[in-house]
Amino acid sequence: FATDIAEVIGGKMFSEYTTFSVVRNPFDRLVSWYWMLKLRSFEEENPDVIETPGDKVNFALIDALNQHASTFDEFVSLPEDHECQLFKRFFFDQVDYLSDGGDILVDHVLKFENLNNDFANFAELLGIKNTLSHINKTPRKANYRSYYNDISQQQIASRFQRDLEYFNYRF
């Protein structure tokens, strides 16, 4: 959370630095999370197949996901107050991460869907020349919409209404 970072480094320092974050369409974000956790589960079971050096994964979350959600629809339906207490992170709006409950605290918000262009503009603003490479890509269908049915679409629309409105996202 931006508020946590500001607290750790101090509000003065936080305000003096140029800050940014990347947001993602909540519908696509949930599909990405699901695949990331499923892929990490596969890596754990087959460590020689896919290597991700230095990647730290919350294996308790992966285990809980595998115990309680074998499909994307089940993943989307996991309750925030589940007995394992590990699924709360799937209920925070990105606005929650970036705001103090009212105002967005970071200086720049880049959108994942337009990341190359947004990053190029941000880098130019900072006076640096750099590009991004795409790593940590999951082997999923490209279009997130194909993972949703009417029920799961409504669940995510309701859960992340603030993100959808604030960042002008649609299904």
PDB file of C-alpha atoms in Angstrom:
ATOM      1  CA  PHE A   1       0.000   0.000   0.000  1.00  0.00           C
ATOM      2  CA  ALA A   2       1.250   3.504  -0.786  1.00  0.00           C
ATOM      3  CA  THR A   3       0.345   4.529   2.756  1.00  0.00           C
ATOM      4  CA  ASP A   4       2.610   1.792   4.142  1.00  0.00           C
ATOM      5  CA  ILE A   5       5.521   2.924   1.976  1.00  0.00           C
ATOM      6  CA  ALA A   6       4.982   6.562   2.989  1.00  0.00           C
ATOM      7  CA  GLU A   7       4.925   5.534   6.634  1.00  0.00           C
ATOM      8  CA  VAL A   8       8.145   3.523   6.366  1.00  0.00           C
ATOM      9  CA  ILE A   9      10.175   6.111   4.463  1.00  0.00           C
ATOM     10  CA  GLY A  10       8.432   9.137   5.904  1.00  0.00           C
ATOM     11  CA  GLY A  11       5.813  11.378   4.358  1.00  0.00           C
ATOM     12  CA  LYS A  12       8.326  14.080   3.475  1.00  0.00           C
ATOM     13  CA  MET A  13      10.556  11.716   1.510  1.00  0.00           C
ATOM     14  CA  PHE A  14       7.548  10.055  -0.121  1.00  0.00           C
ATOM     15  CA  SER A  15       6.304  13.426  -1.343  1.00  0.00           C
ATOM     16  CA  GLU A  16       9.750  14.461  -2.618  1.00  0.00           C
ATOM     17  CA  TYR A  17      10.183  11.435  -4.861  1.00  0.00           C
ATOM     18  CA  THR A  18       8.383  10.780  -8.114  1.00  0.00           C
ATOM     19  CA  THR A  19       6.058   7.877  -7.432  1.00  0.00           C
ATOM     20  CA  PHE A  20       4.123   5.656  -9.775  1.00  0.00           C
ATOM     21  CA  SER A  21       2.137   2.469  -9.905  1.00  0.00           C
ATOM     22  CA  VAL A  22       0.712   0.181 -12.534  1.00  0.00           C
ATOM     23  CA  VAL A  23      -2.952  -0.782 -12.469  1.00  0.00           C
ATOM     24  CA  ARG A  24      -4.762  -3.457 -14.436  1.00  0.00           C
ATOM     25  CA  ASN A  25      -8.309  -4.114 -15.525  1.00  0.00           C
ATOM     26  CA  PRO A  26      -9.775  -6.061 -12.564  1.00  0.00           C
ATOM     27  CA  PHE A  27     -11.216  -8.731 -14.847  1.00  0.00           C
ATOM     28  CA  ASP A  28      -7.829  -9.359 -16.429  1.00  0.00           C
ATOM     29  CA  ARG A  29      -6.095  -9.007 -13.057  1.00  0.00           C
ATOM     30  CA  LEU A  30      -8.071 -11.898 -11.535  1.00  0.00           C
ATOM     31  CA  VAL A  31      -7.357 -14.182 -14.492  1.00  0.00           C
ATOM     32  CA  SER A  32      -3.671 -13.304 -14.205  1.00  0.00           C
ATOM     33  CA  TRP A  33      -3.635 -14.023 -10.471  1.00  0.00           C
ATOM     34  CA  TYR A  34      -5.373 -17.348 -10.977  1.00  0.00           C
ATOM     35  CA  TRP A  35      -2.896 -18.435 -13.629  1.00  0.00           C
ATOM     36  CA  MET A  36       0.102 -17.182 -11.685  1.00  0.00           C
ATOM     37  CA  LEU A  37      -0.895 -19.236  -8.663  1.00  0.00           C
ATOM     38  CA  LYS A  38      -1.742 -22.308 -10.719  1.00  0.00           C
ATOM     39  CA  LEU A  39       1.546 -22.039 -12.613  1.00  0.00           C
ATOM     40  CA  ARG A  40       3.495 -21.692  -9.373  1.00  0.00           C
ATOM     41  CA  SER A  41       1.751 -24.815  -8.123  1.00  0.00           C
ATOM     42  CA  PHE A  42       2.888 -26.613 -11.254  1.00  0.00           C
ATOM     43  CA  GLU A  43       6.449 -25.317 -10.781  1.00  0.00           C
ATOM     44  CA  GLU A  44       6.460 -26.525  -7.184  1.00  0.00           C
ATOM     45  CA  GLU A  45       5.463 -30.013  -8.327  1.00  0.00           C
ATOM     46  CA  ASN A  46       7.797 -29.957 -11.361  1.00  0.00           C
ATOM     47  CA  PRO A  47      10.794 -27.780 -10.454  1.00  0.00           C
ATOM     48  CA  ASP A  48      12.845 -28.867 -13.482  1.00  0.00           C
ATOM     49  CA  VAL A  49      10.187 -27.836 -15.988  1.00  0.00           C
ATOM     50  CA  ILE A  50      10.046 -24.090 -15.359  1.00  0.00           C
ATOM     51  CA  GLU A  51      12.707 -22.204 -13.488  1.00  0.00           C
ATOM     52  CA  THR A  52      12.083 -18.770 -12.030  1.00  0.00           C
ATOM     53  CA  PRO A  53      15.229 -17.808 -10.111  1.00  0.00           C
ATOM     54  CA  GLY A  54      14.685 -15.579  -7.136  1.00  0.00           C
ATOM     55  CA  ASP A  55      10.907 -15.890  -7.359  1.00  0.00           C
ATOM     56  CA  LYS A  56       9.379 -15.957  -3.895  1.00  0.00           C
ATOM     57  CA  VAL A  57       5.902 -17.393  -3.743  1.00  0.00           C
ATOM     58  CA  ASN A  58       3.504 -17.695  -0.873  1.00  0.00           C
ATOM     59  CA  PHE A  59       3.171 -21.463  -0.919  1.00  0.00           C
ATOM     60  CA  ALA A  60       0.492 -21.375   1.783  1.00  0.00           C
ATOM     61  CA  LEU A  61      -1.681 -19.343  -0.572  1.00  0.00           C
ATOM     62  CA  ILE A  62      -0.997 -21.761  -3.413  1.00  0.00           C
ATOM     63  CA  ASP A  63      -1.878 -24.727  -1.221  1.00  0.00           C
ATOM     64  CA  ALA A  64      -5.084 -23.045  -0.061  1.00  0.00           C
ATOM     65  CA  LEU A  65      -6.032 -22.166  -3.606  1.00  0.00           C
ATOM     66  CA  ASN A  66      -5.499 -25.737  -4.758  1.00  0.00           C
ATOM     67  CA  GLN A  67      -7.544 -27.066  -1.848  1.00  0.00           C
ATOM     68  CA  HIS A  68     -10.474 -24.701  -2.344  1.00  0.00           C
ATOM     69  CA  ALA A  69     -10.532 -23.716  -6.019  1.00  0.00           C
ATOM     70  CA  SER A  70      -9.694 -26.038  -8.861  1.00  0.00           C
ATOM     71  CA  THR A  71     -11.349 -23.857 -11.501  1.00  0.00           C
ATOM     72  CA  PHE A  72     -11.397 -20.152 -12.287  1.00  0.00           C
ATOM     73  CA  ASP A  73     -15.090 -19.916 -11.335  1.00  0.00           C
ATOM     74  CA  GLU A  74     -14.295 -21.422  -7.921  1.00  0.00           C
ATOM     75  CA  PHE A  75     -11.362 -19.015  -7.533  1.00  0.00           C
ATOM     76  CA  VAL A  76     -13.579 -15.997  -8.227  1.00  0.00           C
ATOM     77  CA  SER A  77     -16.120 -17.326  -5.734  1.00  0.00           C
ATOM     78  CA  LEU A  78     -13.695 -17.733  -2.825  1.00  0.00           C
ATOM     79  CA  PRO A  79     -15.025 -15.714   0.110  1.00  0.00           C
ATOM     80  CA  GLU A  80     -12.989 -12.893   1.610  1.00  0.00           C
ATOM     81  CA  ASP A  81     -13.601 -14.254   5.113  1.00  0.00           C
ATOM     82  CA  HIS A  82     -12.639 -17.831   4.251  1.00  0.00           C
ATOM     83  CA  GLU A  83     -11.447 -19.870   7.243  1.00  0.00           C
ATOM     84  CA  CYS A  84      -7.861 -19.963   5.914  1.00  0.00           C
ATOM     85  CA  GLN A  85      -7.733 -16.118   5.926  1.00  0.00           C
ATOM     86  CA  LEU A  86      -5.509 -16.080   2.835  1.00  0.00           C
ATOM     87  CA  PHE A  87      -7.924 -14.777   0.221  1.00  0.00           C
ATOM     88  CA  LYS A  88      -8.388 -11.216   1.500  1.00  0.00           C
ATOM     89  CA  ARG A  89      -5.777  -9.948  -0.976  1.00  0.00           C
ATOM     90  CA  PHE A  90      -8.174 -10.818  -3.811  1.00  0.00           C
ATOM     91  CA  PHE A  91     -10.671  -8.280  -2.495  1.00  0.00           C
ATOM     92  CA  PHE A  92      -8.597  -5.083  -2.329  1.00  0.00           C
ATOM     93  CA  ASP A  93      -9.274  -2.525  -5.004  1.00  0.00           C
ATOM     94  CA  GLN A  94      -6.196  -1.081  -6.629  1.00  0.00           C
ATOM     95  CA  VAL A  95      -7.541   2.255  -5.437  1.00  0.00           C
ATOM     96  CA  ASP A  96      -7.034   0.891  -1.892  1.00  0.00           C
ATOM     97  CA  TYR A  97      -3.361   0.258  -2.641  1.00  0.00           C
ATOM     98  CA  LEU A  98      -2.796   3.720  -4.082  1.00  0.00           C
ATOM     99  CA  SER A  99      -4.874   6.008  -1.876  1.00  0.00           C
ATOM    100  CA  ASP A 100      -5.210   7.174   1.678  1.00  0.00           C
ATOM    101  CA  GLY A 101      -8.913   6.406   1.548  1.00  0.00           C
ATOM    102  CA  GLY A 102      -9.573   9.486  -0.527  1.00  0.00           C
ATOM    103  CA  ASP A 103      -6.784  10.817  -2.690  1.00  0.00           C
ATOM    104  CA  ILE A 104      -4.446   8.815  -4.922  1.00  0.00           C
ATOM    105  CA  LEU A 105      -0.999   9.209  -3.367  1.00  0.00           C
ATOM    106  CA  VAL A 106       1.222   8.271  -6.294  1.00  0.00           C
ATOM    107  CA  ASP A 107       2.172  10.856  -8.891  1.00  0.00           C
ATOM    108  CA  HIS A 108       1.600   8.692 -11.957  1.00  0.00           C
ATOM    109  CA  VAL A 109      -0.641   5.738 -12.703  1.00  0.00           C
ATOM    110  CA  LEU A 110       0.322   3.584 -15.660  1.00  0.00           C
ATOM    111  CA  LYS A 111      -2.113   1.080 -17.119  1.00  0.00           C
ATOM    112  CA  PHE A 112      -0.962  -2.461 -17.768  1.00  0.00           C
ATOM    113  CA  GLU A 113      -3.058  -2.610 -20.939  1.00  0.00           C
ATOM    114  CA  ASN A 114      -1.038   0.295 -22.342  1.00  0.00           C
ATOM    115  CA  LEU A 115       2.159  -0.340 -20.407  1.00  0.00           C
ATOM    116  CA  ASN A 116       4.721   0.061 -23.171  1.00  0.00           C
ATOM    117  CA  ASN A 117       3.332   3.444 -24.194  1.00  0.00           C
ATOM    118  CA  ASP A 118       2.631   4.622 -20.630  1.00  0.00           C
ATOM    119  CA  PHE A 119       6.114   3.584 -19.516  1.00  0.00           C
ATOM    120  CA  ALA A 120       7.746   5.277 -22.517  1.00  0.00           C
ATOM    121  CA  ASN A 121       5.933   8.526 -21.656  1.00  0.00           C
ATOM    122  CA  PHE A 122       6.874   8.178 -17.983  1.00  0.00           C
ATOM    123  CA  ALA A 123      10.528   7.427 -18.816  1.00  0.00           C
ATOM    124  CA  GLU A 124      10.615  10.450 -21.122  1.00  0.00           C
ATOM    125  CA  LEU A 125       9.191  12.596 -18.327  1.00  0.00           C
ATOM    126  CA  LEU A 126      12.042  11.389 -16.091  1.00  0.00           C
ATOM    127  CA  GLY A 127      14.596  11.920 -18.833  1.00  0.00           C
ATOM    128  CA  ILE A 128      15.571   8.286 -19.219  1.00  0.00           C
ATOM    129  CA  LYS A 129      15.588   6.029 -22.243  1.00  0.00           C
ATOM    130  CA  ASN A 130      14.496   2.544 -21.446  1.00  0.00           C
ATOM    131  CA  THR A 131      12.014  -0.085 -22.546  1.00  0.00           C
ATOM    132  CA  LEU A 132      10.270  -2.905 -20.747  1.00  0.00           C
ATOM    133  CA  SER A 133      10.529  -6.570 -21.485  1.00  0.00           C
ATOM    134  CA  HIS A 134       7.661  -8.951 -20.791  1.00  0.00           C
ATOM    135  CA  ILE A 135       8.675 -11.587 -18.258  1.00  0.00           C
ATOM    136  CA  ASN A 136       6.585 -13.777 -16.008  1.00  0.00           C
ATOM    137  CA  LYS A 137       3.995 -14.311 -18.755  1.00  0.00           C
ATOM    138  CA  THR A 138       1.454 -17.029 -18.038  1.00  0.00           C
ATOM    139  CA  PRO A 139       0.320 -19.573 -20.663  1.00  0.00           C
ATOM    140  CA  ARG A 140      -3.289 -18.518 -20.697  1.00  0.00           C
ATOM    141  CA  LYS A 141      -5.767 -17.532 -23.351  1.00  0.00           C
ATOM    142  CA  ALA A 142      -4.993 -14.000 -24.397  1.00  0.00           C
ATOM    143  CA  ASN A 143      -8.498 -12.658 -23.909  1.00  0.00           C
ATOM    144  CA  TYR A 144      -9.554 -12.576 -20.251  1.00  0.00           C
ATOM    145  CA  ARG A 145     -13.223 -12.382 -21.271  1.00  0.00           C
ATOM    146  CA  SER A 146     -13.190 -16.059 -22.251  1.00  0.00           C
ATOM    147  CA  TYR A 147     -12.751 -17.054 -18.584  1.00  0.00           C
ATOM    148  CA  TYR A 148     -15.966 -15.422 -17.419  1.00  0.00           C
ATOM    149  CA  ASN A 149     -19.597 -16.409 -17.375  1.00  0.00           C
ATOM    150  CA  ASP A 150     -22.436 -14.063 -16.390  1.00  0.00           C
ATOM    151  CA  ILE A 151     -22.129 -14.926 -12.686  1.00  0.00           C
ATOM    152  CA  SER A 152     -18.356 -14.526 -12.381  1.00  0.00           C
ATOM    153  CA  GLN A 153     -18.463 -11.342 -14.451  1.00  0.00           C
ATOM    154  CA  GLN A 154     -21.026  -9.857 -12.046  1.00  0.00           C
ATOM    155  CA  GLN A 155     -19.033 -10.995  -9.002  1.00  0.00           C
ATOM    156  CA  ILE A 156     -15.930  -9.162 -10.182  1.00  0.00           C
ATOM    157  CA  ALA A 157     -17.869  -6.111 -11.376  1.00  0.00           C
ATOM    158  CA  SER A 158     -19.418  -5.803  -7.928  1.00  0.00           C
ATOM    159  CA  ARG A 159     -16.222  -6.558  -6.000  1.00  0.00           C
ATOM    160  CA  PHE A 160     -14.075  -4.079  -7.936  1.00  0.00           C
ATOM    161  CA  GLN A 161     -16.646  -1.418  -8.729  1.00  0.00           C
ATOM    162  CA  ARG A 162     -14.394   1.352  -7.394  1.00  0.00           C
ATOM    163  CA  ASP A 163     -11.507   0.335  -9.677  1.00  0.00           C
ATOM    164  CA  LEU A 164     -13.811   0.008 -12.662  1.00  0.00           C
ATOM    165  CA  GLU A 165     -15.174   3.489 -12.078  1.00  0.00           C
ATOM    166  CA  TYR A 166     -11.991   5.279 -11.002  1.00  0.00           C
ATOM    167  CA  PHE A 167      -9.753   3.873 -13.733  1.00  0.00           C
ATOM    168  CA  ASN A 168     -12.536   3.740 -16.339  1.00  0.00           C
ATOM    169  CA  TYR A 169     -12.330  -0.003 -16.936  1.00  0.00           C
ATOM    170  CA  ARG A 170     -15.005  -2.143 -18.532  1.00  0.00           C
ATOM    171  CA  PHE A 171     -15.492  -5.831 -19.084  1.00  0.00           C
TER     172      PHE A 171
END
